[in-house]
Every structure is written in structure tokens, then in C-alpha cells.
Tab-separated table of C-alpha atoms in Angstrom:
chain	number	residue	atom	x	y	z
N	1486	MET	CA	320.165	157.762	264.148
N	1487	ASP	CA	317.012	157.968	262.976
N	1488	ARG	CA	313.470	158.682	265.125
N	1489	ARG	CA	312.082	155.877	263.999
N	1490	HIS	CA	314.661	153.618	263.364
N	1491	PHE	CA	315.546	155.022	267.368
N	1492	LEU	CA	312.462	153.876	268.110
N	1493	THR	CA	311.792	150.309	266.764
N	1494	ALA	CA	315.104	149.298	268.590
N	1495	SER	CA	314.175	150.620	271.838
N	1496	LEU	CA	310.211	148.965	271.283
N	1497	ALA	CA	312.391	145.869	270.317
N	1498	ILE	CA	312.362	144.860	273.363
N	1499	ALA	CA	308.353	143.988	272.906
N	1500	ALA	CA	307.887	142.861	269.873
N	1501	CYS	CA	310.276	139.797	270.960
N	1502	SER	CA	308.538	139.164	273.770
N	1503	ARG	CA	305.244	136.364	274.040
N	1504	ARG	CA	302.243	139.148	274.390
N	1505	PRO	CA	301.278	139.147	277.798
N	1506	SER	CA	297.545	137.789	279.651
N	1507	PHE	CA	297.821	139.459	282.138
N	1508	ASN	CA	295.396	142.887	282.144
N	1509	VAL	CA	296.342	146.004	282.656
N	1510	GLU	CA	294.161	148.507	281.010
N	1511	GLU	CA	293.077	150.817	283.670
N	1512	ALA	CA	294.651	148.815	286.628
N	1513	ASP	CA	295.572	151.468	289.286
N	1514	ILE	CA	299.224	150.601	291.513
N	1515	ALA	CA	297.544	149.265	294.469
N	1516	SER	CA	295.683	146.418	292.513
N	1517	LEU	CA	298.717	145.985	290.801
N	1518	GLY	CA	301.107	146.149	293.584
N	1519	GLU	CA	298.744	142.951	294.686
N	1520	ALA	CA	299.326	141.216	292.122
N	1521	LEU	CA	303.215	140.706	292.340
N	1522	ARG	CA	303.423	140.669	295.189
N	1523	GLN	CA	300.805	137.387	295.539
N	1524	GLY	CA	302.752	136.214	292.644
N	1525	ARG	CA	299.898	137.185	290.270
N	1526	ILE	CA	302.914	138.838	287.874
N	1527	THR	CA	305.870	139.086	287.887
N	1528	ALA	CA	307.679	142.863	287.125
N	1529	ARG	CA	309.009	141.417	283.809
N	1530	GLY	CA	305.805	140.104	282.778
N	1531	LEU	CA	304.117	143.659	283.383
N	1532	ALA	CA	306.954	145.520	281.904
N	1533	GLU	CA	305.841	143.373	279.084
N	1534	ALA	CA	302.336	143.920	279.242
N	1535	TYR	CA	302.732	147.657	279.391
N	1536	PHE	CA	305.021	147.043	275.918
N	1537	ALA	CA	302.818	144.877	274.302
N	1538	ARG	CA	299.890	148.127	274.942
N	1539	ILE	CA	302.286	150.765	273.832
N	1540	GLU	CA	303.074	148.520	270.511
N	1541	ALA	CA	299.738	147.843	270.349
N	1542	LEU	CA	297.678	151.656	270.013
N	1543	ASP	CA	300.690	153.757	270.281
N	1544	LYS	CA	302.981	152.722	267.175
N	1545	SER	CA	299.852	150.522	266.114
N	1546	GLY	CA	295.854	150.737	265.820
N	1547	PRO	CA	294.870	154.661	266.718
N	1548	ARG	CA	299.056	155.200	267.097
N	1549	LEU	CA	298.460	158.264	269.451
N	1550	ASN	CA	302.404	158.810	269.850
N	1551	ALA	CA	302.820	159.549	273.437
N	1552	VAL	CA	305.818	157.403	273.814
N	1553	ILE	CA	308.696	158.785	272.087
N	1554	GLU	CA	311.169	156.044	273.500
N	1555	ALA	CA	311.362	152.954	275.631
N	1556	ASN	CA	314.021	152.125	278.251
N	1557	PRO	CA	315.658	149.274	275.966
N	1558	ASP	CA	317.050	147.861	280.224
N	1559	ALA	CA	313.436	148.323	281.265
N	1560	LEU	CA	312.774	144.946	280.969
N	1561	GLU	CA	316.833	143.677	282.578
N	1562	ILE	CA	315.657	146.438	285.948
N	1563	ALA	CA	312.711	144.807	286.191
N	1564	LEU	CA	314.193	141.293	286.255
N	1565	ALA	CA	316.032	142.268	289.218
N	1566	LEU	CA	313.572	143.730	291.088
N	1567	ASP	CA	311.729	140.051	290.322
N	1568	GLN	CA	315.137	138.418	292.172
N	1569	GLU	CA	314.939	141.186	295.178
N	1570	MET	CA	311.431	141.212	295.813
N	1571	ARG	CA	312.053	137.601	296.072
N	1572	ALA	CA	314.567	137.598	298.337
N	1573	LYS	CA	313.720	140.598	300.948
N	1574	GLY	CA	310.173	141.451	299.707
N	1575	PRO	CA	308.752	145.017	298.610
N	1576	ARG	CA	310.411	148.383	298.561
N	1577	GLY	CA	307.214	150.098	298.750
N	1578	PRO	CA	303.978	150.443	296.868
N	1579	LEU	CA	305.823	151.072	293.419
N	1580	HIS	CA	307.887	148.416	293.927
N	1581	GLY	CA	307.537	146.927	289.909
N	1582	ILE	CA	305.380	149.320	288.722
N	1583	PRO	CA	305.885	150.952	285.623
N	1584	VAL	CA	306.340	154.628	284.932
N	1585	LEU	CA	306.690	156.532	282.521
N	1586	ILE	CA	308.577	159.744	282.493
N	1587	LYS	CA	308.488	163.304	280.374
N	1588	ASP	CA	311.244	163.938	277.154
N	1589	ASN	CA	312.761	166.553	279.316
N	1590	ILE	CA	313.847	165.025	282.350
N	1591	ASP	CA	317.026	164.105	282.709
N	1592	THR	CA	318.010	159.794	282.842
N	1593	ALA	CA	321.541	158.518	283.293
N	1594	ASP	CA	321.042	155.647	280.797
N	1595	LYS	CA	320.490	154.732	277.642
N	1596	MET	CA	317.836	157.146	276.804
N	1597	LYS	CA	318.556	160.004	275.745
N	1598	THR	CA	317.060	163.914	277.491
N	1599	THR	CA	315.810	165.993	274.347
N	1600	ALA	CA	312.861	168.039	275.095
N	1601	GLY	CA	310.973	167.037	271.102
N	1602	SER	CA	314.240	168.973	270.006
N	1603	LEU	CA	316.656	167.668	266.819
N	1604	ALA	CA	318.667	170.239	269.281
N	1605	LEU	CA	319.560	167.856	271.413
N	1606	MET	CA	319.348	164.601	269.596
N	1607	ASP	CA	323.585	164.808	270.139
N	1608	ALA	CA	324.097	165.937	273.242
N	1609	PRO	CA	325.841	164.114	275.985
N	1610	THR	CA	323.907	161.958	278.269
N	1611	PRO	CA	323.428	163.520	281.763
N	1612	ALA	CA	325.087	162.557	284.133
N	1613	SER	CA	323.269	162.055	286.997
N	1614	ASP	CA	319.127	160.788	287.197
N	1615	ALA	CA	316.699	163.733	287.914
N	1616	PRO	CA	316.565	163.883	291.307
N	1617	ILE	CA	313.114	163.054	291.073
N	1618	VAL	CA	313.894	160.310	288.461
N	1619	ALA	CA	316.534	158.576	291.036
N	1620	ARG	CA	313.874	158.586	294.100
N	1621	LEU	CA	311.404	156.902	291.483
N	1622	ARG	CA	314.030	154.226	290.803
N	1623	GLU	CA	314.993	153.894	294.620
N	1624	ALA	CA	311.178	153.409	295.604
N	1625	GLY	CA	311.286	150.179	292.690
N	1626	ALA	CA	309.856	151.738	290.054
N	1627	VAL	CA	310.310	150.285	286.868
N	1628	ILE	CA	311.221	153.816	283.922
N	1629	LEU	CA	309.769	152.694	281.218
N	1630	GLY	CA	310.564	155.247	278.580
N	1631	LYS	CA	309.816	159.030	277.470
N	1632	THR	CA	307.484	160.605	275.950
N	1633	ASN	CA	307.067	163.094	273.799
N	1634	LEU	CA	305.419	167.078	274.763
N	1635	SER	CA	305.371	170.146	273.622
N	1636	GLU	CA	309.022	170.855	271.956
N	1637	TRP	CA	310.467	172.666	275.085
N	1638	ALA	CA	307.596	172.510	276.956
N	1639	ASN	CA	306.043	174.896	274.958
N	1640	ILE	CA	307.871	178.021	275.123
N	1641	ARG	CA	309.061	178.177	271.640
N	1642	SER	CA	306.926	179.668	269.936
N	1643	THR	CA	303.355	182.081	270.682
N	1644	ARG	CA	301.987	180.145	267.507
N	1645	SER	CA	302.795	176.531	268.587
N	1646	THR	CA	300.522	173.026	268.578
N	1647	SER	CA	300.558	170.968	271.932
N	1648	GLY	CA	301.565	167.846	271.533
N	1649	TRP	CA	303.559	168.448	268.261
N	1650	SER	CA	308.182	167.868	269.139
N	1651	GLY	CA	310.312	168.082	265.837
N	1652	ARG	CA	311.667	165.093	267.337
N	1653	GLY	CA	308.471	163.224	268.242
N	1654	GLY	CA	305.913	164.622	266.086
N	1655	LEU	CA	302.069	164.895	267.116
N	1656	THR	CA	300.556	162.814	270.781
N	1657	ARG	CA	296.800	162.654	269.441
N	1658	ASN	CA	294.313	162.257	272.023
N	1659	PRO	CA	292.636	159.613	272.945
N	1660	TYR	CA	289.795	160.406	273.577
N	1661	ALA	CA	288.944	161.465	269.924
N	1662	LEU	CA	291.793	161.102	267.990
N	1663	ASP	CA	291.705	165.099	266.020
N	1664	ARG	CA	291.416	166.760	268.786
N	1665	ASN	CA	294.433	167.796	271.349
N	1666	THR	CA	295.596	166.629	274.100
N	1667	SER	CA	297.250	170.033	275.339
N	1668	GLY	CA	299.892	170.348	276.563
N	1669	SER	CA	303.493	170.528	277.293
N	1670	SER	CA	303.037	166.842	279.260
N	1671	SER	CA	300.936	166.220	275.990
N	1672	GLY	CA	302.587	161.870	275.955
N	1673	SER	CA	302.379	161.940	279.322
N	1674	ALA	CA	298.873	162.777	279.333
N	1675	ALA	CA	298.111	160.162	276.239
N	1676	ALA	CA	299.807	157.302	278.457
N	1677	ALA	CA	298.275	157.223	281.268
N	1678	ALA	CA	295.161	157.545	279.802
N	1679	ALA	CA	295.477	155.061	277.578
N	1680	SER	CA	296.956	152.701	279.853
N	1681	LEU	CA	300.309	153.025	278.392
N	1682	CYS	CA	301.832	152.580	282.274
N	1683	ALA	CA	301.059	152.988	285.172
N	1684	ALA	CA	301.307	156.584	286.098
N	1685	ALA	CA	303.427	158.762	284.338
N	1686	VAL	CA	305.100	162.319	285.769
N	1687	GLY	CA	304.984	165.476	283.478
N	1688	THR	CA	306.294	168.995	284.514
N	1689	GLU	CA	304.513	172.414	284.628
N	1690	THR	CA	305.501	176.146	284.231
N	1691	ASP	CA	301.353	177.094	283.018
N	1692	GLY	CA	299.118	174.211	282.988
N	1693	SER	CA	301.205	171.862	281.505
N	1694	ILE	CA	300.728	169.718	283.791
N	1695	VAL	CA	296.985	170.537	285.449
N	1696	SER	CA	295.568	171.882	281.192
N	1697	PRO	CA	296.597	167.556	279.937
N	1698	SER	CA	295.782	166.030	282.075
N	1699	SER	CA	292.108	167.631	282.490
N	1700	ILE	CA	291.597	167.627	278.982
N	1701	CYS	CA	293.109	163.844	278.437
N	1702	GLY	CA	290.780	161.924	281.870
N	1703	LEU	CA	293.273	161.796	284.428
N	1704	VAL	CA	293.692	163.228	287.964
N	1705	GLY	CA	297.678	165.996	287.671
N	1706	ILE	CA	299.332	167.505	290.749
N	1707	LYS	CA	300.966	170.728	290.188
N	1708	PRO	CA	303.067	170.859	293.521
N	1709	THR	CA	304.247	173.956	295.140
N	1710	VAL	CA	306.776	174.601	293.588
N	1711	GLY	CA	310.346	173.671	295.708
N	1712	LEU	CA	307.914	170.281	297.115
N	1713	LEU	CA	310.074	168.659	294.087
N	1714	SER	CA	313.270	168.968	292.698
N	1715	GLY	CA	314.013	170.382	290.177
N	1716	GLU	CA	317.777	169.893	288.869
N	1717	GLY	CA	318.025	167.634	286.207
N	1718	ILE	CA	315.200	169.041	284.189
N	1719	ILE	CA	315.039	170.846	280.913
N	1720	PRO	CA	313.667	174.323	282.469
N	1721	ILE	CA	311.403	177.504	281.694
N	1722	SER	CA	311.700	179.543	284.829
N	1723	HIS	CA	313.021	178.260	288.376
N	1724	SER	CA	309.736	180.208	289.806
N	1725	GLN	CA	307.250	178.841	288.133
N	1726	ASP	CA	308.482	174.766	286.812
N	1727	THR	CA	307.481	172.189	288.848
N	1728	ALA	CA	307.305	167.801	288.145
N	1729	GLY	CA	304.474	166.250	289.624
N	1730	PRO	CA	302.560	163.598	288.868
N	1731	MET	CA	299.548	162.275	286.776
N	1732	ALA	CA	297.829	159.063	286.590
N	1733	ARG	CA	294.612	157.940	286.069
N	1734	THR	CA	293.080	158.239	290.573
N	1735	VAL	CA	294.176	160.452	293.610
N	1736	ARG	CA	295.695	157.773	295.221
N	1737	ASP	CA	298.162	157.371	292.200
N	1738	ALA	CA	299.246	160.635	291.813
N	1739	VAL	CA	300.246	160.922	295.605
N	1740	LEU	CA	301.426	157.303	295.657
N	1741	LEU	CA	304.294	159.291	293.287
N	1742	LEU	CA	304.388	162.384	294.652
N	1743	SER	CA	305.490	161.019	298.439
N	1744	ALA	CA	308.121	159.021	296.594
N	1745	MET	CA	309.093	162.456	293.959
N	1746	ASN	CA	309.717	164.837	297.171
N	1747	ALA	CA	312.184	165.987	298.637
N	1748	GLN	CA	311.622	166.268	302.329
N	1749	GLY	CA	310.745	162.211	302.523
N	1750	LYS	CA	306.902	162.800	302.449
N	1751	ASP	CA	304.469	160.815	302.671
N	1752	PHE	CA	301.689	162.340	301.355
N	1753	THR	CA	299.037	159.325	301.681
N	1754	GLY	CA	298.036	159.895	305.149
N	1755	PHE	CA	295.894	162.468	303.514
N	1756	LEU	CA	293.804	159.922	301.427
N	1757	GLU	CA	291.188	160.437	303.714
N	1758	THR	CA	286.914	160.744	302.846
N	1759	GLY	CA	284.625	162.693	304.402
N	1760	ALA	CA	287.130	166.414	303.899
N	1761	LEU	CA	284.215	167.524	302.109
N	1762	LYS	CA	281.781	167.717	305.313
N	1763	GLY	CA	282.061	170.887	306.445
N	1764	ALA	CA	285.018	172.238	303.701
N	1765	ARG	CA	284.650	176.401	302.960
N	1766	LEU	CA	285.578	176.270	298.996
N	1767	GLY	CA	285.196	179.134	297.200
N	1768	VAL	CA	283.936	179.264	293.160
N	1769	ALA	CA	286.292	181.188	291.304
N	1770	ARG	CA	283.711	182.123	288.229
N	1771	ARG	CA	286.090	183.850	286.493
N	1772	TYR	CA	287.671	180.625	285.500
N	1773	MET	CA	284.254	179.300	283.537
N	1774	GLY	CA	281.166	180.082	281.917
N	1775	ARG	CA	281.894	180.065	278.509
N	1776	ASN	CA	281.649	176.247	276.678
N	1777	GLN	CA	277.739	175.840	277.946
N	1778	HIS	CA	279.175	171.837	277.864
N	1779	VAL	CA	281.128	172.942	280.789
N	1780	SER	CA	279.015	174.759	282.450
N	1781	GLN	CA	277.528	171.592	283.297
N	1782	VAL	CA	279.992	169.849	283.795
N	1783	ALA	CA	280.917	172.541	286.349
N	1784	ASP	CA	276.665	172.858	287.924
N	1785	ARG	CA	277.105	168.988	289.025
N	1786	CYS	CA	280.965	169.189	290.095
N	1787	LEU	CA	279.169	172.067	292.704
N	1788	ALA	CA	275.975	169.380	293.239
N	1789	ALA	CA	277.905	166.891	294.200
N	1790	LEU	CA	280.657	169.383	296.835
N	1791	LYS	CA	277.448	170.485	298.827
N	1792	GLN	CA	275.652	167.421	298.685
N	1793	ALA	CA	279.191	165.601	300.341
N	1794	GLY	CA	278.790	169.119	303.163
N	1795	ALA	CA	280.968	171.643	301.519
N	1796	GLU	CA	279.490	175.282	302.066
N	1797	LEU	CA	280.651	176.803	298.827
N	1798	VAL	CA	281.970	180.785	298.829
N	1799	ASP	CA	279.764	181.448	295.641
N	1800	PRO	CA	281.265	183.614	293.507
N	1801	PHE	CA	284.872	183.496	294.502
N	1802	ASP	CA	286.650	186.440	293.176
N	1803	LEU	CA	290.608	187.327	292.041
N	1804	SER	CA	289.290	188.894	289.075
N	1805	LYS	CA	291.611	192.269	291.155
N	1806	LEU	CA	294.754	190.084	290.833
N	1807	ASP	CA	297.369	191.325	288.475
N	1808	PHE	CA	299.404	187.658	288.166
N	1809	SER	CA	301.364	190.178	284.556
N	1810	GLY	CA	304.479	189.689	286.231
N	1811	GLU	CA	304.508	186.227	284.437
N	1812	ARG	CA	305.567	186.976	280.809
N	1813	ASN	CA	309.018	188.846	282.579
N	1814	THR	CA	309.660	186.786	284.702
N	1815	LEU	CA	310.111	183.756	282.088
N	1816	LEU	CA	311.148	185.293	279.315
N	1817	TYR	CA	314.076	186.178	281.961
N	1818	GLU	CA	314.762	183.194	283.800
N	1819	LEU	CA	314.493	180.800	279.923
N	1820	LYS	CA	317.220	182.907	279.029
N	1821	ALA	CA	319.460	182.529	282.260
N	1822	ASP	CA	317.746	178.648	283.221
N	1823	MET	CA	318.363	177.306	280.084
N	1824	ALA	CA	321.728	178.629	279.167
N	1825	ALA	CA	322.516	177.226	283.314
N	1826	TYR	CA	321.046	173.694	281.829
N	1827	LEU	CA	323.023	173.313	278.600
N	1828	GLU	CA	326.618	174.690	280.255
N	1829	LYS	CA	326.261	171.866	282.794
N	1830	ARG	CA	325.303	169.178	280.314
N	1831	GLY	CA	327.473	169.413	277.907
N	1832	GLY	CA	327.866	169.925	273.816
N	1833	LEU	CA	327.039	172.389	271.199
N	1834	MET	CA	324.149	174.033	273.218
N	1835	ARG	CA	324.809	176.537	274.798
N	1836	SER	CA	322.673	179.274	275.222
N	1837	LEU	CA	319.792	180.452	273.807
N	1838	ASP	CA	321.217	181.878	270.898
N	1839	ASP	CA	322.473	178.398	269.588
N	1840	LEU	CA	319.000	176.625	269.835
N	1841	ILE	CA	317.772	179.715	267.862
N	1842	ALA	CA	320.434	179.349	264.994
N	1843	PHE	CA	320.212	175.262	264.652
N	1844	ASN	CA	316.239	176.007	264.630
N	1845	LEU	CA	317.510	178.278	261.869
N	1846	ALA	CA	319.531	175.658	260.348
N	1847	HIS	CA	316.987	172.953	260.222
N	1848	LYS	CA	313.495	174.942	259.420
N	1849	ASP	CA	312.007	172.331	257.134
N	1850	LEU	CA	312.119	170.416	260.397
N	1851	GLU	CA	311.692	172.459	263.332
N	1852	LEU	CA	310.282	175.173	261.815
N	1853	GLN	CA	307.704	173.711	260.148
N	1854	TRP	CA	304.784	174.508	261.329
N	1855	PHE	CA	305.492	177.451	263.734
N	1856	GLY	CA	308.541	179.365	265.315
N	1857	GLN	CA	310.229	180.882	267.562
N	1858	GLU	CA	309.086	183.712	268.781
N	1859	TYR	CA	309.404	182.519	272.419
N	1860	PHE	CA	313.546	182.281	272.078
N	1861	GLU	CA	314.103	185.136	270.951
N	1862	ASN	CA	311.721	187.702	272.663
N	1863	SER	CA	314.052	186.077	275.506
N	1864	ALA	CA	317.549	185.683	273.878
N	1865	LYS	CA	316.736	189.839	274.219
N	1866	THR	CA	316.580	190.802	277.395
N	1867	GLU	CA	319.531	191.502	279.667
N	1868	GLY	CA	319.887	189.622	283.072
N	1869	LEU	CA	318.116	188.956	286.249
N	1870	ALA	CA	319.321	192.524	287.147
N	1871	ALA	CA	317.525	193.949	284.841
N	1872	LYS	CA	314.937	196.802	286.320
N	1873	GLU	CA	311.685	194.822	284.324
N	1874	TYR	CA	312.731	191.243	285.652
N	1875	LEU	CA	312.828	193.056	289.463
N	1876	GLU	CA	309.736	194.787	288.739
N	1877	ALA	CA	308.279	191.469	287.428
N	1878	ARG	CA	309.578	189.473	290.333
N	1879	GLU	CA	308.090	191.827	292.366
N	1880	LYS	CA	304.803	191.782	291.120
N	1881	VAL	CA	304.930	188.153	291.148
N	1882	ARG	CA	305.660	188.431	295.121
N	1883	LYS	CA	302.349	191.242	295.766
N	1884	VAL	CA	299.996	188.313	294.479
N	1885	GLN	CA	301.012	185.709	296.465
N	1886	ALA	CA	300.526	187.667	299.427
N	1887	GLU	CA	297.299	188.974	297.906
N	1888	PHE	CA	296.405	185.415	297.637
N	1889	THR	CA	296.840	183.672	300.216
N	1890	ALA	CA	294.739	187.530	301.457
N	1891	LEU	CA	291.603	187.055	299.697
N	1892	MET	CA	291.648	183.441	300.715
N	1893	ASP	CA	292.513	183.963	304.779
N	1894	GLU	CA	289.951	186.759	303.951
N	1895	ALA	CA	287.375	184.367	303.394
N	1896	ARG	CA	288.051	181.498	305.535
N	1897	ILE	CA	288.322	178.958	303.017
N	1898	HIS	CA	290.542	176.021	302.317
N	1899	ALA	CA	290.600	176.446	299.162
N	1900	VAL	CA	289.495	177.286	295.498
N	1901	VAL	CA	287.573	175.168	292.846
N	1902	CYS	CA	285.906	175.732	289.270
N	1903	THR	CA	286.549	173.466	286.434
N	1904	THR	CA	289.883	172.692	284.742
N	1905	ASP	CA	289.848	173.198	281.018
N	1906	SER	CA	286.935	173.781	278.619
N	1907	PRO	CA	287.475	170.467	276.928
N	1908	ALA	CA	289.831	169.222	273.765
N	1909	TRP	CA	290.230	171.164	270.763
N	1910	LEU	CA	290.669	170.190	267.503
N	1911	THR	CA	294.872	170.002	266.743
N	1912	ASP	CA	295.512	172.194	263.775
N	1913	LEU	CA	299.169	172.641	262.916
N	1914	VAL	CA	298.403	175.127	260.810
N	1915	ASN	CA	296.347	177.429	262.963
N	1916	GLY	CA	298.141	176.683	266.093
N	1917	ASP	CA	296.009	175.491	269.945
N	1918	HIS	CA	292.784	177.785	269.912
N	1919	TYR	CA	292.410	177.348	274.162
N	1920	GLY	CA	290.184	177.405	276.155
N	1921	GLN	CA	288.721	179.236	279.324
N	1922	GLY	CA	291.452	177.918	281.689
N	1923	CYS	CA	292.109	178.061	284.840
N	1924	SER	CA	296.473	177.290	285.653
N	1925	GLY	CA	297.553	180.323	286.380
N	1926	PRO	CA	296.621	181.542	289.148
N	1927	ALA	CA	298.238	178.728	291.162
N	1928	ALA	CA	301.655	179.157	288.802
N	1929	VAL	CA	301.805	182.786	289.174
N	1930	THR	CA	302.335	181.908	292.772
N	1931	GLY	CA	303.880	178.880	292.531
N	1932	PHE	CA	300.704	177.650	294.941
N	1933	PRO	CA	299.719	173.867	294.670
N	1934	HIS	CA	296.978	172.876	292.594
N	1935	ILE	CA	294.836	169.623	291.631
N	1936	THR	CA	292.940	168.645	288.809
N	1937	VAL	CA	290.147	165.375	289.665
N	1938	PRO	CA	288.010	163.969	286.235
N	1939	ALA	CA	285.392	165.214	286.419
N	1940	GLY	CA	283.293	162.664	283.853
N	1941	LEU	CA	282.472	164.155	279.709
N	1942	ALA	CA	281.377	167.569	277.890
N	1943	GLN	CA	280.103	165.745	274.701
N	1944	GLY	CA	282.193	162.867	274.609
N	1945	LEU	CA	284.980	164.542	276.171
N	1946	PRO	CA	286.854	164.755	279.153
N	1947	VAL	CA	286.709	168.152	281.549
N	1948	GLY	CA	288.689	168.246	285.333
N	1949	PHE	CA	287.596	170.009	288.624
N	1950	SER	CA	290.444	171.473	289.851
N	1951	PHE	CA	290.572	173.330	293.837
N	1952	PHE	CA	294.094	174.854	294.113
N	1953	GLY	CA	295.012	177.537	297.665
N	1954	ARG	CA	297.785	178.470	299.310
N	1955	ALA	CA	301.536	177.525	299.611
N	1956	HIS	CA	302.704	173.862	300.268
N	1957	ASP	CA	298.851	173.116	301.137
N	1958	GLU	CA	299.265	169.697	299.238
N	1959	GLY	CA	297.367	168.411	302.022
N	1960	ALA	CA	294.944	170.393	302.351
N	1961	LEU	CA	294.129	169.881	299.286
N	1962	ILE	CA	294.971	166.413	298.329
N	1963	ARG	CA	291.884	165.642	301.614
N	1964	LEU	CA	289.436	167.801	299.106
N	1965	ALA	CA	290.717	165.901	295.934
N	1966	TYR	CA	290.463	162.207	297.988
N	1967	SER	CA	287.144	163.131	298.651
N	1968	PHE	CA	285.454	164.213	295.888
N	1969	GLU	CA	286.909	161.918	293.910
N	1970	GLN	CA	285.008	158.997	295.624
N	1971	VAL	CA	281.654	160.478	295.473
N	1972	ALA	CA	282.046	161.689	291.521
N	1973	PRO	CA	283.886	158.746	290.650
N	1974	TRP	CA	283.029	160.539	287.399
N	1975	ARG	CA	286.495	158.994	285.121
N	1976	ARG	CA	286.005	157.585	281.801
N	1977	PRO	CA	288.096	155.994	280.000
N	1978	PRO	CA	288.876	157.146	276.688
N	1979	ARG	CA	287.594	155.217	272.998
N	1980	TYR	CA	290.498	156.101	270.567
N	1981	LEU	CA	287.208	157.932	268.590
N	1982	GLU	CA	288.753	159.125	264.821
N	1983	ARG	CA	286.479	162.233	266.222
N	1984	THR	CA	284.769	162.877	269.085
N	1985	ALA	CA	281.186	161.429	268.891
N	1986	PRO	CA	278.499	161.930	272.315
N	1987	HIS	CA	278.896	159.727	274.962
N	1988	PRO	CA	276.187	158.502	277.219
N	1989	PRO	CA	276.106	160.840	280.449
N	1990	LEU	CA	276.459	160.248	283.348
N	1991	GLN	CA	274.387	159.150	286.258
N	1992	SER	CA	274.795	160.491	288.949
């Protein structure tokens, strides 16, 4: 079944339904949950409303191309949740709430899990849901479908274009359609920004949650590696991979984080206002300053922090930290972790060599825009007992300790800075044009990172980041939520064909 036919069949459930009158645009999970409990909308009606929006904005209109596949069972699942709501009441805040998940996360249902690659289109259905998916379902969330991504989570080529996959094509940025979404959680970012779902789930190895969240005007939470189970997620690196929520508000992202974590920890208790008062925050100047428009956003954010009572340690110097262990960590672990995943999954693809051969055999489809240099370099590695890999891991352990020590010595609660530059023009010929991002420290160490919308630079979103010590999600949530309350600067997308200035924010 080709992609167009598959999408058409999957979305037929929406096309056959009457167009719902309930407006889901920019609706947060709390308001959706209240409408469900009061009977102003049903879970099935809510799913229909989002499917109608997917049809109008993703498959028609601006054609964002964020949703790679709809869940053909979504309406039936929603109907069962309606019946349960009437009989027993809600399971919790996610009961009946529609969520989209990235297409590198296993589901044991009628949907495929491919990481955007044609190589896995005929792979066996995973034997079970990824644990994070199982927990979402247990919480009552309705999995609407899967989102497009940078193929193989952007680990295939050194010259790739974020948001493009062989299976899904190119996802477009809802703020300016000629601009990139960043990646690799490109479809999750575009979908959540455009209200194609209440919230979405992405994954990150280095920047793949926080960068597209920043560039698409979202809250993104990259938790400490291990807080969320990595089982059932097509891997790059067990040392750095993690899933995480992407949403339009801190509260909504925290609701998903609470539902998905393996410890059953409820993070909503950290949604406190006033946490900025007395907080010591280190300003990571090395990740800012190259773009004058972003500098203006940074100045506004830092002023808001000080006005709210935060004490800024400015600058907070991270320049001596050595993050060079990341490259070999990813190259070595990709080969080993991918082989383990593919072996468990079954089918014809069992190793990176198999994937490389598939891409060469289907180069007109898979290699039409860029190659597979990362795959080829990873395939040459010699296993996780190799000296080169062990040295890389030692470098990472050292930087974890040094980063924590720097924070302790400065007595800071978190590091802050703008998350990324605004979205670049998509260029499939030359590949991505990355700006100045700050994902590296938290990604390499495996520590938590939260980005919050900080307004627009020339009409394009820019996020503001809080990152810090391992397992310090609670403290970061307090700070991020408090910042959001004093700086409610997210603006919804306008689906412009090309970038146009937006009226400036009024502080």
C-alpha cells in the first residue's frame, strides 16, 4: 500500500464524520477535560474535531504534512472512553484527550512504526506498545496517530534536512511555510503548534525535542535520561535518547510527563507561581549573541526574570566543558542499539548494514536529497568494548561531574538562555542551516532541559531554556511555569507562505 493510499484510508474516519462545531484551536488540556466532564463534548466528538483540523490544515490548506498516519481505531477507542466516563467517571486529566506520537515509538496496533523510513514499512508490528504509549493509554489518552520526523531521528546523514523522511516527505513550519520545523521531532512540533492534537510526544538525542519546540512556539520537556522508559523506541543512543512531551503550555507538557514516567511521579505539584523570586540563574552567554533578533528576545526574557525576583549570575561560563565524547558515543551506540531493536522487532532488517543496503537499493526514494554518512560511519565501529568508545564514555562522565560542580560552586538553581535561533529557510539541496542552539550540555550529560515560548523574532518563534542537574525536573518545572506566568508570550501560528514581521510584544 503506497503512502497516499494509506493516509487516505486512515483518514477516512474523519472525512466520513460530520464536521464538529467544538473549537479545539489553542485549547488546553484542562479546558478540554472540563468540557468532557460537563458533557459539552464527547471524547469521540473531540477526536473528530481534531481529525477535521488535520484534514483542513495538514492534508489540505497549508498542507503542513505533520501527521504521517492516523489511527483507524481512534474513534472506537474514544467511544469506549465515553462509555467509561459515564459509568465510572474520568481516569484522570488525560481521559479522552487526543495525543499524537512520533513515528519512532512502537504501537502494537494497526499503525506502523518506521522512523520515517521505507525500510520498515513491511516490518512486523511491534509485539507490544512502548511503555510510554501504554501509560498514556492507561491514563485515558486517545492516540490519534503518528507524526512525521527527520528520518531515523536525524542520525542518517551529516547533510540532512530536518522534517524530511522517505516515508513522510517534508513537514512545514506553521508559522511560515517556507521555513523549517527543525527536528527530529518535526511533525510533533508542527502538529502541536497548529492544534492538530491537544499535545504531542517527541524524542531527543540532542536537541530533537527542545529545538523544534522552540522553533514552533511550544513548551518542550527533555527529561533526565531514564525517567521515561526508552523501551520500544527506535534507538540512536541509550546514553542520550529519551522521549518527552511537546505542548502549548507548561501545564499540558507536565500532564503528559506525569502520565508517561516509569515511577508514576506526579509533577503537577511543581506548577507553582512565584518560584523565580530568589532563584539564582546562570546565564549561558556562549549560546546567545549571534543573532540580533534573538538577542532582543534574550534581553526581554532576562529583564522579566529580574523583575520577577530572580538573581542572575551573568555570565555563567560553560566554555571549559568538553562535550567531544558525544560523537563516538552516538556512533558506537547506534550500531549496537539499532541491531538489538531490529532483532527484537523481526523482519528483513536486522542491522545497520541491512538498512544501508536497502537505502542503496531504493536510492531514488531514500537518497534523493542526502546520503547516509552517519549510518556508514557507525557501521564501521567495532563494538561497545572498543577503546575509542570507552574513552568517549569517560569524557561524558567527566563532563557530567564538572557541569554539576560548576552549578554547585555558583549556587545556581538552573542555567538559562535562549533555546535556538529562529527557523531557517528549508533547503533540501544544501541541507539544514542550524543557528545557535543550547541543547548540547543537557543532551550529552543526559540532564533535564525545558524550553518555554519567549515570543517572536521577525514573526518566528524563539524559546527560552531552563536546564540543570540530573533528576531536577521538579525545580525546572517550577521555574519554567513561573516564567510562563510572568511572560505569556506564545503566539499562535498564522500559516504564512513566507516569513513576515509580526507586531512586537507588549511587555
